[in-house]
Short mmCIF file of the C-alpha atoms (twelve columns), coordinates in Angstrom:
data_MODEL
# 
_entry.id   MODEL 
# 
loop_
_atom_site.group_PDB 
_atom_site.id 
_atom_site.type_symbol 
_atom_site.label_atom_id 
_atom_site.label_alt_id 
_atom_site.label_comp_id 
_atom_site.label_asym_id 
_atom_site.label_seq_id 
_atom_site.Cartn_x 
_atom_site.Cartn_y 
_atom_site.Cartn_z 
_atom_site.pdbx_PDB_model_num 
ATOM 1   C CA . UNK A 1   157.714 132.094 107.600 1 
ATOM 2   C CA . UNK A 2   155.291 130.167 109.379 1 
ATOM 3   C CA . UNK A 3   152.062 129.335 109.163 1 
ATOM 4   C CA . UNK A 4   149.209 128.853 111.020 1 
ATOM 5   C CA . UNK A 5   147.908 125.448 112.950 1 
ATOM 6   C CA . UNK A 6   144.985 123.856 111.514 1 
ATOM 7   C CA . UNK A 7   142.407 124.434 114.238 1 
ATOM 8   C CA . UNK A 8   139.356 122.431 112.538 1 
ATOM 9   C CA . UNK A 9   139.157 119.378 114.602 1 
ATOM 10  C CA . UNK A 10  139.114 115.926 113.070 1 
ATOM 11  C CA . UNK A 11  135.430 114.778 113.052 1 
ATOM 12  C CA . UNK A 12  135.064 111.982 115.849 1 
ATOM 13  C CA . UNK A 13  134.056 108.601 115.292 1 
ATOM 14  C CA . UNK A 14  130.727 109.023 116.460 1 
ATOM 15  C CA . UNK A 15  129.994 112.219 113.902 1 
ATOM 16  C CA . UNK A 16  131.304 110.201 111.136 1 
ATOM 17  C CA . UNK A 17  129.255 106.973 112.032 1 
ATOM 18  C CA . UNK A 18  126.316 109.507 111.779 1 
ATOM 19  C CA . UNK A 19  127.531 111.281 108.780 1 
ATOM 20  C CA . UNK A 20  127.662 107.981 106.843 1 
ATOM 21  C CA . UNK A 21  124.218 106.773 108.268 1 
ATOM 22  C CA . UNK A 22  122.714 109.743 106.641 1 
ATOM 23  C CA . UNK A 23  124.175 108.953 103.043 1 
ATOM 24  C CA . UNK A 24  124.149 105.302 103.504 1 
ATOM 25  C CA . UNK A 25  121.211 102.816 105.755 1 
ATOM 26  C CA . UNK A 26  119.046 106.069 105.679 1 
ATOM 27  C CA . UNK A 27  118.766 106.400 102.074 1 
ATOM 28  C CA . UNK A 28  118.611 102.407 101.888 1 
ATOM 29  C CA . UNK A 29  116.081 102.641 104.185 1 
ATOM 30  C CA . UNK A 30  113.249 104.535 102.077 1 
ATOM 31  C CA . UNK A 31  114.460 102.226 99.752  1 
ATOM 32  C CA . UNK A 32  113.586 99.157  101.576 1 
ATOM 33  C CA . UNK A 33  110.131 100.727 102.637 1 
ATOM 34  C CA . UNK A 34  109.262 101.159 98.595  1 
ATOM 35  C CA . UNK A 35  110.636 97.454  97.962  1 
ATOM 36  C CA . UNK A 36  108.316 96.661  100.721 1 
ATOM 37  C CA . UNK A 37  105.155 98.012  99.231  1 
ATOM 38  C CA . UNK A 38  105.961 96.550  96.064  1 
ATOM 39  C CA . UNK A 39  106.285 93.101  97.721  1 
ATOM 40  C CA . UNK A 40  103.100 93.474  99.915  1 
ATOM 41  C CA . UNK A 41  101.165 94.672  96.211  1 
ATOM 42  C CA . UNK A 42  102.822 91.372  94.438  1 
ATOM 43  C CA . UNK A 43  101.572 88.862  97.452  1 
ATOM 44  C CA . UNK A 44  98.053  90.853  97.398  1 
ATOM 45  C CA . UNK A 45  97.797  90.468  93.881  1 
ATOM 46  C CA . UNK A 46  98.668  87.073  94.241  1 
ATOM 47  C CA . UNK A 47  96.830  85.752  96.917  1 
ATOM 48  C CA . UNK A 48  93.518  87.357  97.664  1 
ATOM 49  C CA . UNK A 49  90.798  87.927  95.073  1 
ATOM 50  C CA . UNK A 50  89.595  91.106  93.932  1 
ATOM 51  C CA . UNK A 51  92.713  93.110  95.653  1 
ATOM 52  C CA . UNK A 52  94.055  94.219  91.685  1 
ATOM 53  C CA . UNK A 53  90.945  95.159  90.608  1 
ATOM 54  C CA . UNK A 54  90.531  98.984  89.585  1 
ATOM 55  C CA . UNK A 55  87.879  99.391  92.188  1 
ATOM 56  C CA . UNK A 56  89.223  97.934  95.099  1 
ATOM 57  C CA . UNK A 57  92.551  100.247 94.548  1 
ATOM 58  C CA . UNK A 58  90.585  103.270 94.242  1 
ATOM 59  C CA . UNK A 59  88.769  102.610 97.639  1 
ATOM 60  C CA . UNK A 60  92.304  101.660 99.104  1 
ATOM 61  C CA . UNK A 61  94.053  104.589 98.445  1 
ATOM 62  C CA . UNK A 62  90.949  106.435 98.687  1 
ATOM 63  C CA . UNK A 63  90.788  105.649 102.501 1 
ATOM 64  C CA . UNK A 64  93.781  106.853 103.248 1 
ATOM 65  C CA . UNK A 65  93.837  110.164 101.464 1 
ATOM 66  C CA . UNK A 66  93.248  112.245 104.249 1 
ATOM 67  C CA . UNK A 67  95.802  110.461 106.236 1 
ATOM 68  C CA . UNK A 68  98.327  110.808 103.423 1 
ATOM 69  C CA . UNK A 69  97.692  115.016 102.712 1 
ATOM 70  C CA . UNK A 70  97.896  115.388 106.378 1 
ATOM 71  C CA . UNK A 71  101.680 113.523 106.190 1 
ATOM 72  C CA . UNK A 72  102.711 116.051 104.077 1 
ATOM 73  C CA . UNK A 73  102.928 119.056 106.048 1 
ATOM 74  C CA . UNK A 74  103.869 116.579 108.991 1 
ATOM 75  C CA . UNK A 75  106.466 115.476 107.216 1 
ATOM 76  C CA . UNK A 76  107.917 118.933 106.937 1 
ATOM 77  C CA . UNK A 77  107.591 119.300 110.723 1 
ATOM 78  C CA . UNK A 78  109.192 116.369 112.218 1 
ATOM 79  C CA . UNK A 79  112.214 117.126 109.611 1 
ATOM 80  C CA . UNK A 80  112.432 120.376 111.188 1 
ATOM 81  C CA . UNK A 81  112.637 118.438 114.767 1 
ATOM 82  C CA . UNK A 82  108.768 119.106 115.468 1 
ATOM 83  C CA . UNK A 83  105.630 117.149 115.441 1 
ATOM 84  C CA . UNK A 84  101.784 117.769 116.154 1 
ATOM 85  C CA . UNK A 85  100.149 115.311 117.601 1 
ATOM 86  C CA . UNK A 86  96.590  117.706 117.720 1 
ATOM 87  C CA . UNK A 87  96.267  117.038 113.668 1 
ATOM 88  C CA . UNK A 88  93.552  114.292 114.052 1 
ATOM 89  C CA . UNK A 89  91.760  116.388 116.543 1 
ATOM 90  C CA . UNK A 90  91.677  119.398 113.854 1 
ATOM 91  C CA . UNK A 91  90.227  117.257 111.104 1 
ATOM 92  C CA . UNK A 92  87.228  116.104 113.906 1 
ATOM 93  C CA . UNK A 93  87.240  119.713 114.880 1 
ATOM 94  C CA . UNK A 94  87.053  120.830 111.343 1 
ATOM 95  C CA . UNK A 95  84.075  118.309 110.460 1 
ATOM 96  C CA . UNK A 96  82.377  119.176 113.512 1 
ATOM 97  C CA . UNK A 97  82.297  122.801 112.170 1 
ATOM 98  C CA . UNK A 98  81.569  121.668 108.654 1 
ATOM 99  C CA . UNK A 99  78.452  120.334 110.100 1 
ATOM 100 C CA . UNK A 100 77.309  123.035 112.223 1 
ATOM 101 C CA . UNK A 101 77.305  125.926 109.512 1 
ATOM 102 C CA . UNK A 102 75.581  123.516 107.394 1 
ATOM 103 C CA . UNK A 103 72.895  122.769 109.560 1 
ATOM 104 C CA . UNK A 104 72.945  126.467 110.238 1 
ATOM 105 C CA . UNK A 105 71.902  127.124 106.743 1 
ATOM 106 C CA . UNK A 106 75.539  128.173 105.469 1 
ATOM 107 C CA . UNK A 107 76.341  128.261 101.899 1 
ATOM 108 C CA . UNK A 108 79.240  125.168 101.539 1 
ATOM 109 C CA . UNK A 109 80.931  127.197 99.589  1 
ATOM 110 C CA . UNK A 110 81.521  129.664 102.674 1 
ATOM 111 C CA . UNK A 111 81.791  126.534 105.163 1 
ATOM 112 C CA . UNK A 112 85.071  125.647 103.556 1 
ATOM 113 C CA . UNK A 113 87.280  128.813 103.711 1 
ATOM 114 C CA . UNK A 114 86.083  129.339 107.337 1 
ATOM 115 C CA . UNK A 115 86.759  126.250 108.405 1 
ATOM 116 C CA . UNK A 116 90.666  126.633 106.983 1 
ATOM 117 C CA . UNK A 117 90.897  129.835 108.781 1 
ATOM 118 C CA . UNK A 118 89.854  127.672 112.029 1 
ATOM 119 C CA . UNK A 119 92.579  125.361 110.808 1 
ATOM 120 C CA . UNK A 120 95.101  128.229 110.409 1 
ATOM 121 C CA . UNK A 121 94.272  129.341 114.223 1 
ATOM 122 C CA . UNK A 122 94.872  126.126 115.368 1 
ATOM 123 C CA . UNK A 123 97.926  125.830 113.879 1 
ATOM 124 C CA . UNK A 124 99.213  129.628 115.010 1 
ATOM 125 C CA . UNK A 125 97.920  128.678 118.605 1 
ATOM 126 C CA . UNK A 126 100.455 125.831 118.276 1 
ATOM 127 C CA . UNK A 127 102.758 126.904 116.755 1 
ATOM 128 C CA . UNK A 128 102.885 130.730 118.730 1 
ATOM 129 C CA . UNK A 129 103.088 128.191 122.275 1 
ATOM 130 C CA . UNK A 130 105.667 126.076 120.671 1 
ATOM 131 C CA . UNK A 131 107.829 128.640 119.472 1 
ATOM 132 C CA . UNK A 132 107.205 132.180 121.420 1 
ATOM 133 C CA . UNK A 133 106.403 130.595 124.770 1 
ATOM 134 C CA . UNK A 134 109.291 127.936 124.486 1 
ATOM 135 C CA . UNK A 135 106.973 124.375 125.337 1 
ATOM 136 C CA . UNK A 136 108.148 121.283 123.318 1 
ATOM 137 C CA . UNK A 137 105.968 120.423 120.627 1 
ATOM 138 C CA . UNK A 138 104.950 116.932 122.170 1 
ATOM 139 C CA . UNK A 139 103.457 118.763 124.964 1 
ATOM 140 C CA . UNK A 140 101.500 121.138 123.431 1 
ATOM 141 C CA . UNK A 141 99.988  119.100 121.184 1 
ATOM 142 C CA . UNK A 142 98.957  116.283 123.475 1 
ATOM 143 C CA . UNK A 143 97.143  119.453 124.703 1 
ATOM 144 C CA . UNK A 144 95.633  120.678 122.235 1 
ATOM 145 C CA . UNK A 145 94.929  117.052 121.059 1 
ATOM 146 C CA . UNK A 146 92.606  116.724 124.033 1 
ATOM 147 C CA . UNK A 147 91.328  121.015 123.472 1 
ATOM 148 C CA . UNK A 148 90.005  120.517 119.886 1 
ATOM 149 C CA . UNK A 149 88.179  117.617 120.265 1 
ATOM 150 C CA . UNK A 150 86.420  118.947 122.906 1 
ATOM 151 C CA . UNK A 151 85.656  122.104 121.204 1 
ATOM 152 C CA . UNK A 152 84.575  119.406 118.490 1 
ATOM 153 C CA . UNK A 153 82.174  117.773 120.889 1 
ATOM 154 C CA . UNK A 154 81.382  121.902 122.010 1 
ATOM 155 C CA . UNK A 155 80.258  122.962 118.432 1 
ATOM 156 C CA . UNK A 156 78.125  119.708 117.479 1 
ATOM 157 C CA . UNK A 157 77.895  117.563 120.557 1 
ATOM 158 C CA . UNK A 158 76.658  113.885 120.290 1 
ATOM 159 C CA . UNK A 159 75.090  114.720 116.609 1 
ATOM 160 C CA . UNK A 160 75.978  113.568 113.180 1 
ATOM 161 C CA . UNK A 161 74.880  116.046 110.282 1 
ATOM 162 C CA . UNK A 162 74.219  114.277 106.875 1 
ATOM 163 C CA . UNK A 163 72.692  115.592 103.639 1 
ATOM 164 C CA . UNK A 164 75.568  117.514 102.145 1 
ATOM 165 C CA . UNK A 165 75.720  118.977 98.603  1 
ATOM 166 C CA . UNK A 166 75.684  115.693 96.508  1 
ATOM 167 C CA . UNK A 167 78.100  117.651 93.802  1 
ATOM 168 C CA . UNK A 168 80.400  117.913 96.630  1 
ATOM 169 C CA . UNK A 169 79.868  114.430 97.871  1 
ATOM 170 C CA . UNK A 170 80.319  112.260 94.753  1 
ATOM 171 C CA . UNK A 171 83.872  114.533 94.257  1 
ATOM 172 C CA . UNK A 172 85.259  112.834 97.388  1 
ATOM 173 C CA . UNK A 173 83.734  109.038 97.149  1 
ATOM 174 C CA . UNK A 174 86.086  106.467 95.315  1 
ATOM 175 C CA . UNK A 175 83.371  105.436 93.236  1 
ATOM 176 C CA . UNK A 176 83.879  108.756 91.217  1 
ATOM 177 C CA . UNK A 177 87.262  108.376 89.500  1 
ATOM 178 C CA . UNK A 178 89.527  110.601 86.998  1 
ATOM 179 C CA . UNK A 179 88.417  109.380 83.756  1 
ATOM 180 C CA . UNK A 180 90.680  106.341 82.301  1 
ATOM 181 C CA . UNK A 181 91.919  105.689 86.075  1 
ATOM 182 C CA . UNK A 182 91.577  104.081 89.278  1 
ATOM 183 C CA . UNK A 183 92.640  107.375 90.674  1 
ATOM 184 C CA . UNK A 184 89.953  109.331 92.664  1 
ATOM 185 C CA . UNK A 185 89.933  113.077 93.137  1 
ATOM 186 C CA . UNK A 186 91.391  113.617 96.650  1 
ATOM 187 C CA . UNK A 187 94.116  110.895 95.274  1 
ATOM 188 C CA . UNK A 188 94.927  112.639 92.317  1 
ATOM 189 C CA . UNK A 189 95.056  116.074 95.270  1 
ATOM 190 C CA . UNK A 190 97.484  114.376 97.131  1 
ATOM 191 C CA . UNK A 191 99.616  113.744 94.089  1 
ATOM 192 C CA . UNK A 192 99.746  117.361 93.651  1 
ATOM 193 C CA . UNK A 193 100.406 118.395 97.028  1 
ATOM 194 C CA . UNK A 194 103.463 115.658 97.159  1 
ATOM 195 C CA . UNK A 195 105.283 117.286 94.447  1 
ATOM 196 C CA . UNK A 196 104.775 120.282 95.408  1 
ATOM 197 C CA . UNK A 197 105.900 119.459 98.490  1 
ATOM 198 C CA . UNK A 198 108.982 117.122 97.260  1 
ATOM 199 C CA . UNK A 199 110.099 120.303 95.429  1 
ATOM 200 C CA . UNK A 200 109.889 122.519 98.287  1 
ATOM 201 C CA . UNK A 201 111.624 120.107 101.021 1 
ATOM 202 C CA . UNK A 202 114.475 118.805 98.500  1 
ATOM 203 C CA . UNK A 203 114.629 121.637 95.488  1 
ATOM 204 C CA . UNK A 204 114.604 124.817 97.654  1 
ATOM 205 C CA . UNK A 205 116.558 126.848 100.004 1 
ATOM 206 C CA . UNK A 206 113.484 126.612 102.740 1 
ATOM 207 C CA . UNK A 207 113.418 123.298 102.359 1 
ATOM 208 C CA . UNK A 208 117.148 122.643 103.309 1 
ATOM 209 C CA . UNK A 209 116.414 125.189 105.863 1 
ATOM 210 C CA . UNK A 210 114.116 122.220 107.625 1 
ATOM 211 C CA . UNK A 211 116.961 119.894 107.608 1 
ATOM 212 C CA . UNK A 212 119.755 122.226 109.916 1 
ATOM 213 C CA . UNK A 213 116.803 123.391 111.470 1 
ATOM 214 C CA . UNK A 214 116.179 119.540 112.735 1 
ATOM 215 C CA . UNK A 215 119.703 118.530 112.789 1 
ATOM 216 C CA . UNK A 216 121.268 121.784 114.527 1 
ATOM 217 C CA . UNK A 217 118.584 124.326 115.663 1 
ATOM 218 C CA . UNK A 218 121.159 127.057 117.435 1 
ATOM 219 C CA . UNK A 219 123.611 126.288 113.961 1 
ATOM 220 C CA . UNK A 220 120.788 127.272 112.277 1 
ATOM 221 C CA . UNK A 221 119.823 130.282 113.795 1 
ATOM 222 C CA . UNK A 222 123.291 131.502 113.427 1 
ATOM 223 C CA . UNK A 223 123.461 131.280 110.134 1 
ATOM 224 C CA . UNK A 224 120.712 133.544 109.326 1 
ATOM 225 C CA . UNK A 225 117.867 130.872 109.182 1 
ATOM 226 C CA . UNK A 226 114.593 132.347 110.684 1 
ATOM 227 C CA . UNK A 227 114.067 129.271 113.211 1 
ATOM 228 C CA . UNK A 228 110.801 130.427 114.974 1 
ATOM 229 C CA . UNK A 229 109.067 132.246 111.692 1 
ATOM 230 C CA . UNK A 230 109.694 128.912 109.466 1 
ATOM 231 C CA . UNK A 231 108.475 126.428 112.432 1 
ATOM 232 C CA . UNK A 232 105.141 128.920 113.007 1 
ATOM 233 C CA . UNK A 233 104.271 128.343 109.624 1 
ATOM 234 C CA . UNK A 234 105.125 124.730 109.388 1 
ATOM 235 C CA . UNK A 235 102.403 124.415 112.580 1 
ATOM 236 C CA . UNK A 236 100.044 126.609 110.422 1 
ATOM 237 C CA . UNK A 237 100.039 124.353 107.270 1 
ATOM 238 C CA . UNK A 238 99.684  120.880 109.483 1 
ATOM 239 C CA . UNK A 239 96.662  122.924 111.382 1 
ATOM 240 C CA . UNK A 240 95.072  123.974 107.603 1 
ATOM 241 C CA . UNK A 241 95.790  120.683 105.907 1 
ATOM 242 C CA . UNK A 242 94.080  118.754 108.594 1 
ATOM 243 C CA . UNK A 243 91.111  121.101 108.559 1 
ATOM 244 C CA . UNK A 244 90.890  120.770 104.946 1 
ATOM 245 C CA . UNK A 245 90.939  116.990 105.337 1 
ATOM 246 C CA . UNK A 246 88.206  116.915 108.328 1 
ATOM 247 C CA . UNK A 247 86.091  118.833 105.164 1 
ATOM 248 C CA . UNK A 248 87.093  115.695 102.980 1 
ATOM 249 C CA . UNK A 249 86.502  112.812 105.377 1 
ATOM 250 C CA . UNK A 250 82.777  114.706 106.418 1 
ATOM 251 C CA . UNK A 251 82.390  114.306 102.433 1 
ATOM 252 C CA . UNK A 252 83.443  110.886 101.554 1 
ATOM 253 C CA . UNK A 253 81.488  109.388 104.725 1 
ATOM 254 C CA . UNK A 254 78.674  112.198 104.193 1 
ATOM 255 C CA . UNK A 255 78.344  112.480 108.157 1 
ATOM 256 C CA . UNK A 256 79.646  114.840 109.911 1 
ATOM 257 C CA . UNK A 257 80.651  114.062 113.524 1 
ATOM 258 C CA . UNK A 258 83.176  115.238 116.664 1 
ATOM 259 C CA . UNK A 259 84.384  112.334 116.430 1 
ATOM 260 C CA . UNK A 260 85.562  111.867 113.239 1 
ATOM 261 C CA . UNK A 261 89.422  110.929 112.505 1 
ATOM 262 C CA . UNK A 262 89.300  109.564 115.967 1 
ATOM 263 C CA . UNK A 263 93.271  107.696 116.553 1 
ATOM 264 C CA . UNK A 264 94.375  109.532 112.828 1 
ATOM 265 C CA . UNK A 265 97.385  110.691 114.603 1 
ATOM 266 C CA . UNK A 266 99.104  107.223 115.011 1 
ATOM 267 C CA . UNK A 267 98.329  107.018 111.415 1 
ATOM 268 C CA . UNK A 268 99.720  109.637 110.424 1 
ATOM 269 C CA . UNK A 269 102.593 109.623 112.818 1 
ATOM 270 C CA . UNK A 270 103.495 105.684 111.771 1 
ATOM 271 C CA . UNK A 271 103.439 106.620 108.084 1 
ATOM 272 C CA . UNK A 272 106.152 109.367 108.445 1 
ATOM 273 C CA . UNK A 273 107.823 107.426 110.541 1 
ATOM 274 C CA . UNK A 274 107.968 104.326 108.952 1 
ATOM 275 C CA . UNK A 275 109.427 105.876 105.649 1 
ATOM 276 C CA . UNK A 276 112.386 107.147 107.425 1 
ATOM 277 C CA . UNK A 277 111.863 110.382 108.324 1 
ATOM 278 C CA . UNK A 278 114.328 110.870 111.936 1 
ATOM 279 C CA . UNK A 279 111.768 111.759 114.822 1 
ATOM 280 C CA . UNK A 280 114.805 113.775 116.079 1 
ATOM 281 C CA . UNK A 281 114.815 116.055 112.550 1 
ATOM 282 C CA . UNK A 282 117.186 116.466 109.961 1 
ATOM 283 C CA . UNK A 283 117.103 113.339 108.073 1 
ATOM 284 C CA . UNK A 284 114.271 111.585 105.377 1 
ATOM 285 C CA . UNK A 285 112.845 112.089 102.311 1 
ATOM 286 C CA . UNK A 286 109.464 112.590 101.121 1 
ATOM 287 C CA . UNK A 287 109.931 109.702 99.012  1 
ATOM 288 C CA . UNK A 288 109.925 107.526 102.405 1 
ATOM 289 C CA . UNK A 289 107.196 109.557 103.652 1 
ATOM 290 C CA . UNK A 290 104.869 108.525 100.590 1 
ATOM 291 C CA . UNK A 291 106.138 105.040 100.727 1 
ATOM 292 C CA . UNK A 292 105.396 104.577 104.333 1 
ATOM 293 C CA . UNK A 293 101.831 106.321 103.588 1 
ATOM 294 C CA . UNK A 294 100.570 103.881 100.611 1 
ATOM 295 C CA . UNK A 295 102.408 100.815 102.918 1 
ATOM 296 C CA . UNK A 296 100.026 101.626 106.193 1 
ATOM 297 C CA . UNK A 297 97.396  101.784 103.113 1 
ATOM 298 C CA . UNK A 298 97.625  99.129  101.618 1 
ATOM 299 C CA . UNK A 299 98.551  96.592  104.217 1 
ATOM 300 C CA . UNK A 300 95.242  97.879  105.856 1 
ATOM 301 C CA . UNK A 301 93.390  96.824  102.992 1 
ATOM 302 C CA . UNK A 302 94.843  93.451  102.411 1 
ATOM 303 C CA . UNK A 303 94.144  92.640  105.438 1 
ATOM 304 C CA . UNK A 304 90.457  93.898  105.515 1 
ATOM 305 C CA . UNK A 305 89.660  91.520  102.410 1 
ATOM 306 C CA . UNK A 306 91.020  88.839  104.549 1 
ATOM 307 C CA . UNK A 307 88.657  89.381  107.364 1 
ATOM 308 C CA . UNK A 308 90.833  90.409  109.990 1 
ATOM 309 C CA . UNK A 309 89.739  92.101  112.837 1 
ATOM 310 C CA . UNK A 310 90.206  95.917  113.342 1 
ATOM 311 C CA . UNK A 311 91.802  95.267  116.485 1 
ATOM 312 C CA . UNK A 312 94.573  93.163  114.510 1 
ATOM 313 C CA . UNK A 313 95.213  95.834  111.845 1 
ATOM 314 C CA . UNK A 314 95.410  98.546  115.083 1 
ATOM 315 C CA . UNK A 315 97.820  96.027  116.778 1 
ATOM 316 C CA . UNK A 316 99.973  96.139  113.066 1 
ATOM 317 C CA . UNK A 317 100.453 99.468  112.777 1 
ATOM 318 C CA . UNK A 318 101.618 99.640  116.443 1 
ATOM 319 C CA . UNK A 319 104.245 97.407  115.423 1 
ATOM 320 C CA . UNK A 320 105.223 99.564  112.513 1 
ATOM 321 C CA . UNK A 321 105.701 102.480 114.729 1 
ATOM 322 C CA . UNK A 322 107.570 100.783 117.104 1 
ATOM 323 C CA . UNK A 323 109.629 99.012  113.914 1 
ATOM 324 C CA . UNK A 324 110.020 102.396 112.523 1 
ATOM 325 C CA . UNK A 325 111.715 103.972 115.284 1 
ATOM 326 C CA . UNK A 326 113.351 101.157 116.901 1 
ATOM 327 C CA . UNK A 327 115.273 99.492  113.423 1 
ATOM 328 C CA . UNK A 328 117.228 102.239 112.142 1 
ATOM 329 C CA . UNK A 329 118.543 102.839 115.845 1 
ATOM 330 C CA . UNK A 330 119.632 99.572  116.109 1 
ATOM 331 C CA . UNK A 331 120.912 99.572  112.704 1 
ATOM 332 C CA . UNK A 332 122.712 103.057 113.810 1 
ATOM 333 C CA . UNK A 333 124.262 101.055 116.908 1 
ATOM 334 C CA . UNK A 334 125.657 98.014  115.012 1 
ATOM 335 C CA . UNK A 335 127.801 100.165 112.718 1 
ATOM 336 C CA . UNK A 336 128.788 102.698 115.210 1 
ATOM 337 C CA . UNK A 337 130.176 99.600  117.523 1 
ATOM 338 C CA . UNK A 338 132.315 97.976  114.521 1 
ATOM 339 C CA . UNK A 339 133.257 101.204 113.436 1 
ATOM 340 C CA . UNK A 340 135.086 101.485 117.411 1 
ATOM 341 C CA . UNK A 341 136.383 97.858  116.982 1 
ATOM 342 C CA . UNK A 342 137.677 98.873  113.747 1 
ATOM 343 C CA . UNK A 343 139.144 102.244 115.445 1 
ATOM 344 C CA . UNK A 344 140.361 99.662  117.971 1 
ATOM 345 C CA . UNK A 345 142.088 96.968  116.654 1 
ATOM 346 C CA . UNK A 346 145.818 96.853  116.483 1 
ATOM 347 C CA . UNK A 347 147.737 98.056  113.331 1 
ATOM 348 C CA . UNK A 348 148.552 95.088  111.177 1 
ATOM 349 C CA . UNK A 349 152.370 94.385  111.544 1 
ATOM 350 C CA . UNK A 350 154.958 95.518  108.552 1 
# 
């Protein structure tokens, strides 16, 4: 009796140079990123004044806390294969609202659901172009990027709106802190929303779903995966998360302003990035994501208490993008070339 050929191909040399980049320099990666924070909070402790203290920390993480909830959902997208580049528009759009109903005499405790429903039909605009008309996500959000701010500058032109409910206000400042921490409110928020989200991306069956989404969108779809549905609502939650956070930056600067979060998209962008998550999809960890957030952070304010320019910190954070992107390619290329000159070399003689 005989039996059937094997027909399952041998993986090539290229899939298993990328299989064993996901288990291996990927992982090592986020690592490196977390060593890296730790090292940049050692030399900060050690060499400029006043950067340990419990109040400088609070304002540090504190300034980026609207940078760091908005990674979260981002995260999610860009593992999926997407990104949103309008997110930093939505947060000046949703300030620029906040504003406007307040100085229209709205109760701030109905400003704040209806500017998350503006977030959520920012995100389904997005999201319905991206995946029921068929753009690419870059596209579409470069427009929109440019169609919320200017509905930002529509709603509250040139003016800034100040004089917000001081209960509200002191919430969002870092001089108000958890009690017995340096932690502020929207820190200790973000803390939440990261384990929520770390369970959801690595701990559930829509989570994986992101990863064969980003790595194999067709594969994905075959299998029963509902590819447009779960990348609709990925662009709704980056679209309500920055709209929340345009509602927490009008707080903590008490001004409310179109242009608000002005350039928050590199931020964010940089900080996924940089903590390994694979602009093409399917690879990272939330872990890197976080890391790459409170890096971006904290370099920013080390290098504030040492008097350097804006400009300088804007030119650094450039370089981390391009770092972020450019490293583990490289890295990718190294291996996959000895891998072929190990394919390649002769047989060692008996």
């Amino acid at each position: 009796m005989t039996t059937a050929p094997d027909t399952k191909a041998a993986p090539s040399p290229r899939a298993a140079t990328k299989s064993s980049l996901v288990r291996g320099p990927a992982l090592r990666w986020d690592t490196a990123v977390g060593v890296l924070l730790v090292a940049v909070l050692v030399v900060g402790l050690g060499t400029t004044e006043g950067f340990g203290s419990a109040e400088n920390l609070a304002f540090a993480f504190n300034d980026i806390a609207e940078v760091a909830i908005i990674a979260l959902p981002m995260t999610l997208l860009v593992v999926a294969g997407q990104v949103d580049l309008s997110v930093a528009s939505m947060l000046g759009l949703g300030s620029a609202l906040t504003g406007a109903l307040w100085e229209a005499g709205w109760a701030f405790e109905t400003i704040v659901p209806v500017v998350l429903l503006g977030g959520v039909a920012g995100g389904l605009l997005n999201g319905w172009l991206v995946t029921r008309v068929g753009l690419p996500s870059l596209a579409v959000t470069i427009g929109t990027l440019a169609l919320y701010r200017g509905l930002a500058s529509v709603v509250l032109g040139s003016d800034a709106v100040t004089d917000f409910p001081q209960v509200y206000a002191d919430w969002a400042v870092d001089t108000t802190t958890v009690p017995g921490t340096f932690l502020t409110y929207p820190v200790l928020l973000f803390i939440v929303l990261a384990a929520v989200t770390a369970v959801v991306l690595h701990a559930t069956g829509p989570g994986r779903s992101l990863f064969a989404i980003g790595s194999q969108e067709e594969a994905a779809y075959f299998a029963g995966i509902r590819v447009k549905r779960i990348k609709l609502l990925l662009f709704v939650a980056t679209g309500l998360f920055s709209a929340f956070a345009g509602v927490l930056f009008t707080l903590r600067y008490g001004s409310a302003r179109a242009d608000n979060g002005l350039g928050f998209e590199m931020l964010v962008i940089a900080s996924v990035l940089l903590g390994g998550i694979d602009f093409d999809g399917g690879k990272g960890t939330l872990f890197g994501a976080v890391a790459g957030v409170l890096l971006i952070g904290v370099l920013k304010n080390l290098l504030t208490l040492n008097d350097i320019a804006n400009e300088v910190q804007v030119i650094v954070t450039g370089l981390l993008l391009v770092a972020s992107v450019l490293t583990p390619r490289v890295i990718a290329a190294v291996v996959e070339r000895r891998h072929r000159r190990a394919a390649n070399a002769p047989a060692p003689q008996p």
